[in-house]
Short mmCIF file of C-alpha atoms in Angstrom, two decimals:
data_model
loop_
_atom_site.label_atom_id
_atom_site.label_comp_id
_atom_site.label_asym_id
_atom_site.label_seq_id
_atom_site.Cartn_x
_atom_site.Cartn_y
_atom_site.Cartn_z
CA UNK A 129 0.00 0.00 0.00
CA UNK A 130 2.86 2.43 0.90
CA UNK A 131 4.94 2.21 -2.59
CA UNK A 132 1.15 3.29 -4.59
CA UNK A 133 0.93 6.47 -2.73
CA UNK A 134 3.96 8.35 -4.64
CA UNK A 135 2.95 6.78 -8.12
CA UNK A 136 -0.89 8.18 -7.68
CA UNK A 137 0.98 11.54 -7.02
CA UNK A 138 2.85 11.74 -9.79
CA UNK A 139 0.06 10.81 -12.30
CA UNK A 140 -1.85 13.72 -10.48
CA UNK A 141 0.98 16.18 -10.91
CA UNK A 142 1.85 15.26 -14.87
CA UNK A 143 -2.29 15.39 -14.91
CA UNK A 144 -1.93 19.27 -13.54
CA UNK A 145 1.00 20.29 -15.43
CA UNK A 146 -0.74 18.89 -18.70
CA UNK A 147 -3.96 21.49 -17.82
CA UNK A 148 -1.85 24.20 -16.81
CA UNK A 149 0.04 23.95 -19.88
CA UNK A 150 -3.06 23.32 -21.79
CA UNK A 151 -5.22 26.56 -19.98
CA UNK A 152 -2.39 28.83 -18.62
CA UNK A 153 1.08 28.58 -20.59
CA UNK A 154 1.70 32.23 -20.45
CA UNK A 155 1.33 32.85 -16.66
CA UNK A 156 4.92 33.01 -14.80
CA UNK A 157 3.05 31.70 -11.86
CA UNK A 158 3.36 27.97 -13.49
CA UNK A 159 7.21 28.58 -13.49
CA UNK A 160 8.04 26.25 -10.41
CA UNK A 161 5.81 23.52 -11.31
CA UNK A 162 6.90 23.53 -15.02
CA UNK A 163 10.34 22.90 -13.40
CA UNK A 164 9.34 20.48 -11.18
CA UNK A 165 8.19 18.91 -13.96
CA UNK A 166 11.34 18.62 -15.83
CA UNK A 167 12.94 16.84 -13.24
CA UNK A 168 10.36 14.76 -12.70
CA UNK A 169 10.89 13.71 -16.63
CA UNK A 170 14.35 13.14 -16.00
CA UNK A 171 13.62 11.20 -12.82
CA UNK A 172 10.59 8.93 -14.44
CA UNK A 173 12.71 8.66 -17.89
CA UNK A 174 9.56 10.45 -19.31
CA UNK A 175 9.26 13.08 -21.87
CA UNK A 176 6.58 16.29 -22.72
CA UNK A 177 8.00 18.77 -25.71
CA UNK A 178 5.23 20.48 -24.97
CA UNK A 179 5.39 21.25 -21.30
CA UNK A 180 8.79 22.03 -21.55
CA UNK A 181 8.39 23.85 -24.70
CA UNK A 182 5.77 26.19 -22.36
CA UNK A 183 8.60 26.68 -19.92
CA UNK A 184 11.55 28.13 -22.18
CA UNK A 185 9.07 30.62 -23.25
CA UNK A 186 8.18 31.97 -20.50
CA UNK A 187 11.37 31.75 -19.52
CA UNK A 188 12.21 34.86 -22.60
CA UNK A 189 9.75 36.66 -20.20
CA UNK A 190 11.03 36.73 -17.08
CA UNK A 191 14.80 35.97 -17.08
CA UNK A 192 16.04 36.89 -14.28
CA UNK A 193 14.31 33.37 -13.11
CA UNK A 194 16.04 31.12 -15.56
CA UNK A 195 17.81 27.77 -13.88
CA UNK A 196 19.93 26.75 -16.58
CA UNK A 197 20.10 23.78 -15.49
CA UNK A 198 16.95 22.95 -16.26
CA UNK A 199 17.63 24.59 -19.38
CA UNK A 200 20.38 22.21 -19.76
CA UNK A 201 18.19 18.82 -18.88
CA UNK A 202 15.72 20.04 -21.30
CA UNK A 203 17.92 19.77 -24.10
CA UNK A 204 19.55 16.54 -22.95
CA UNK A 205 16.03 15.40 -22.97
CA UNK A 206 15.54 16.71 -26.60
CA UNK A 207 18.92 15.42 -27.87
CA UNK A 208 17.77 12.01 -26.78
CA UNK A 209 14.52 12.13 -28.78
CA UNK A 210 16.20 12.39 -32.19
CA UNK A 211 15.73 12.06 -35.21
CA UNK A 212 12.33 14.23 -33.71
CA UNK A 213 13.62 18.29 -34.16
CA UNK A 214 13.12 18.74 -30.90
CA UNK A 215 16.59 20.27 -29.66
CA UNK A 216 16.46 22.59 -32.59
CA UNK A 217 12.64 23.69 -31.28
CA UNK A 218 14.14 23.95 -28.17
CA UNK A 219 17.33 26.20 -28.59
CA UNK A 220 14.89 28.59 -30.68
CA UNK A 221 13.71 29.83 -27.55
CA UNK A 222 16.71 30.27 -25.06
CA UNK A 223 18.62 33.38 -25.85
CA UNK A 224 21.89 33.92 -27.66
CA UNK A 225 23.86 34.60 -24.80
CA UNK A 226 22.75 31.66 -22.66
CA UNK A 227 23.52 29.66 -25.70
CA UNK A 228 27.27 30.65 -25.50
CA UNK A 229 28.07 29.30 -21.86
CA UNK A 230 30.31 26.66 -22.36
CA UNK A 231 27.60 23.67 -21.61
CA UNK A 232 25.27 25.04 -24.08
CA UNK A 233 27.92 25.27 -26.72
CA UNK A 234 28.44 21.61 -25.96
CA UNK A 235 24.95 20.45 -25.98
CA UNK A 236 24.84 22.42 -29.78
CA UNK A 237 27.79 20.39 -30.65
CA UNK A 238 26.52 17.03 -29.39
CA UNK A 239 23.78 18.01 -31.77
CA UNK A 240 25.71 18.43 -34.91
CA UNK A 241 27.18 15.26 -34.51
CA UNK A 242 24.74 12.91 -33.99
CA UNK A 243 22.50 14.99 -37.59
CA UNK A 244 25.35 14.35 -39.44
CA UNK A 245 26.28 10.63 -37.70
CA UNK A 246 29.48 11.47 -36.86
CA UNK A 247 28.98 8.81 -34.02
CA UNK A 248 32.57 8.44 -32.91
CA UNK A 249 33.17 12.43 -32.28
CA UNK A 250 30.10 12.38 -30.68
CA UNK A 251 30.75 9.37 -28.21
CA UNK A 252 34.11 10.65 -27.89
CA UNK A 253 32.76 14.67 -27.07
CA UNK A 254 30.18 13.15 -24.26
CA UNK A 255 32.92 11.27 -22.87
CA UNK A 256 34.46 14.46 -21.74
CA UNK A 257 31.13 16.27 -20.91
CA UNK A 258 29.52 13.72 -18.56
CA UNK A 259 28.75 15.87 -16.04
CA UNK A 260 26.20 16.91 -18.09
CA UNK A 261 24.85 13.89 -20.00
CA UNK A 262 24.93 11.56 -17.10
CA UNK A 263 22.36 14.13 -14.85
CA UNK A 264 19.95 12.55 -17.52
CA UNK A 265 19.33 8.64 -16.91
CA UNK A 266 18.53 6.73 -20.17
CA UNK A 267 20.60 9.07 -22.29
CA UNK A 268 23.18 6.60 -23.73
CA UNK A 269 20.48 3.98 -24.39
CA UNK A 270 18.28 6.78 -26.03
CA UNK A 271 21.00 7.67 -28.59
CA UNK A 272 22.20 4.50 -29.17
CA UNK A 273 18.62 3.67 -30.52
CA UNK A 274 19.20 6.38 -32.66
CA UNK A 275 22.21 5.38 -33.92
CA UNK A 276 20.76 2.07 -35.05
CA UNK A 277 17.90 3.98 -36.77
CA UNK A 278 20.50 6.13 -38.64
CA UNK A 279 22.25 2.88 -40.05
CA UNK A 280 18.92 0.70 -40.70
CA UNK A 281 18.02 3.49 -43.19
CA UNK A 282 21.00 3.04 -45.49
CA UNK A 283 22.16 -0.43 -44.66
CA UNK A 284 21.23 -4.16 -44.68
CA UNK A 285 24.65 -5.07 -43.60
CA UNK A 286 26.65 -3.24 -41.23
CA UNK A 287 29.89 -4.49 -39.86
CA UNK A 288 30.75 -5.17 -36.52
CA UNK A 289 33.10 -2.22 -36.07
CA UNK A 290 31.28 0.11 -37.75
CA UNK A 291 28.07 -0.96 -35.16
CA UNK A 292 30.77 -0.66 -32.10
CA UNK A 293 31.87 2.44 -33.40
CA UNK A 294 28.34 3.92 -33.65
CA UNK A 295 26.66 2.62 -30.27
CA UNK A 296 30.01 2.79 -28.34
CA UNK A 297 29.51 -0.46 -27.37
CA UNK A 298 32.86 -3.09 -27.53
CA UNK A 299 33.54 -6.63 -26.49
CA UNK A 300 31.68 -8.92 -24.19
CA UNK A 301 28.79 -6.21 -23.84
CA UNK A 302 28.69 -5.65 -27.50
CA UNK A 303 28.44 -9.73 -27.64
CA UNK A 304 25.60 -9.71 -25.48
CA UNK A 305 23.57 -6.49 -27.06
CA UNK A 306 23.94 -8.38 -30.17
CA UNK A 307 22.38 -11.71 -28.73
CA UNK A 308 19.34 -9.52 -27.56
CA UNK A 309 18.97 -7.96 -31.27
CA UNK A 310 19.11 -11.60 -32.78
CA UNK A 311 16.44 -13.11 -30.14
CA UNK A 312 14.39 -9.71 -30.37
CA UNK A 313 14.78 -7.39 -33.21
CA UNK A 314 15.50 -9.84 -36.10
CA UNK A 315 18.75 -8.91 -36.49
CA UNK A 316 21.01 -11.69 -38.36
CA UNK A 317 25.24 -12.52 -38.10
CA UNK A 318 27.30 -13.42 -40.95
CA UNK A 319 30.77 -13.88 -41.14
CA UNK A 320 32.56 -11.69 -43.68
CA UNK A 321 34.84 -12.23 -45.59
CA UNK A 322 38.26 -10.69 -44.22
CA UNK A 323 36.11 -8.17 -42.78
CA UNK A 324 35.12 -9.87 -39.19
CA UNK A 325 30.94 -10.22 -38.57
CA UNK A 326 28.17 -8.29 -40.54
CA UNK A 327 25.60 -7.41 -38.75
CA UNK A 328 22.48 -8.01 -41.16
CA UNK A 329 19.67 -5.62 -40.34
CA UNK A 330 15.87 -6.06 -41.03
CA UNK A 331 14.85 -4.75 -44.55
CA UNK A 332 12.85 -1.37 -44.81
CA UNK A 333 11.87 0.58 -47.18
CA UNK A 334 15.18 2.90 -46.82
CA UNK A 335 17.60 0.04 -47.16
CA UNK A 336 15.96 -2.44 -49.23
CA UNK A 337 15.07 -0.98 -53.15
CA UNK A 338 13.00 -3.25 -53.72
CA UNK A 339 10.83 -2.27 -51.10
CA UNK A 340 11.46 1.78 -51.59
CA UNK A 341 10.38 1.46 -54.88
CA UNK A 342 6.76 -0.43 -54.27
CA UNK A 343 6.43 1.80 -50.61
CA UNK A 344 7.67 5.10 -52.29
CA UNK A 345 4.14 6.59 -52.56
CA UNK A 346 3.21 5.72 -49.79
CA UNK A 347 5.63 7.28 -47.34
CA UNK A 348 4.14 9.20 -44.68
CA UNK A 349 5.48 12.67 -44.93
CA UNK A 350 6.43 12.68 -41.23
CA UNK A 351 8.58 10.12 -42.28
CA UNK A 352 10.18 12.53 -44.72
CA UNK A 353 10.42 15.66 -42.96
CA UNK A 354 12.42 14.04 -40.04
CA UNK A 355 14.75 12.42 -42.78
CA UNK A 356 15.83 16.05 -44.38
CA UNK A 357 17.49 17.12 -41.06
CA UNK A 358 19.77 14.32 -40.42
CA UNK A 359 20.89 14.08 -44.03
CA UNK A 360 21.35 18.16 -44.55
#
């Protein structure tokens, strides 16, 4: 009976912070709650663009009362929700000047990797800037999924280095990710030729021609639109 208690509150204050945001998004008065909320996301592993969306504006408004870091969480958040635009929505809204202390500059850096899948730069940019990435739980996983998205649309085989290379995952663990992809994601290994395993990845319609060309009017165009980004 005890553990229920805290989960019943938090549904009631993400149910609050939805009709605040919903009825009241330019009052400053929602200020600490919309905070609250933030860490709450980074707490639960959850995610609103919305509420948080509410928050850097009013934050233009009144900011002598900017934390920035929650400013910094919510673009952790954002980064990990790629290939969505949300960091870019995000960073619209906080002002030049906030932009150029030095963890923003490396938040807008993490960024540019990971659109143009430069994986290594960016595993190797975080490593030094943990202080910030690690205040988020579930970021690694989050952008590792992303990685693998990035590859599935231009490859059926991938090999094992390049997969290492882009999930920053190595030996024994990469070994057992790979053993949960086979048993769960369809994932097949080959052995190359000279080349150490391929990793063979399900077909789609981005990696497989075949199937682009009998899907390729029928492509949702939020499919598209998120594509443009990460190949500009």
């Amino acid at each position: 009976m005890g553990r229920e208690v805290p989960k019943k509150q938090q549904q009631q204050v993400a149910y609050t912070v939805d009709q605040l945001v919903a009825v009241n998004r330019y009052n400053p008065d929602i200020l600490p709650d919309l905070e609250n909320y933030v860490n709450e996301q980074v707490s639960s592993q959850t995610y609103s663009l919305d509420a948080n969306l509410c928050l850097l504006r009013l934050y233009q408004f009144e900011l002598e009362r900017m934390s920035v870091q929650i400013v910094a969480r919510i673009l952790v958040k954002a980064l990990m929700a790629m290939p969505a635009p949300d960091f870019s929505l995000c960073l619209f809204l906080i002002p030049e000047r906030v932009q150029m202390e030095e963890q923003f500059k490396t938040l807008i850096v993490l960024s540019h990797y990971l659109e143009t899948g430069r994986f290594r730069q960016f595993w190797d940019e975080a490593a030094k800037s943990r202080h910030i990435v690690e205040a988020v739980p579930g970021f690694e996983q989050a952008i590792q999924g992303y990685a693998i998205h990035i590859l599935s649309l231009t490859y059926q085989k991938v090999p094992r280095s390049v997969l290492s290379e882009a999930i920053n995952i190595e030996g024994l663990s990469l070994d057992k990710f790979l053993e949960h992809q086979v048993t769960n994601s369809g994932w097949v290994i080959e052995k190359g030729q000279g080349r150490g395993q391929l990793i063979v990845l399900p077909k789609n319609q981005y990696n497989d021609p075949v199937l682009k060309k009998n899907t390729a009017d029928t492509i949702p165009l939020e499919h598209i639109t998120r594509i443009f980004p990460i190949l500009g």
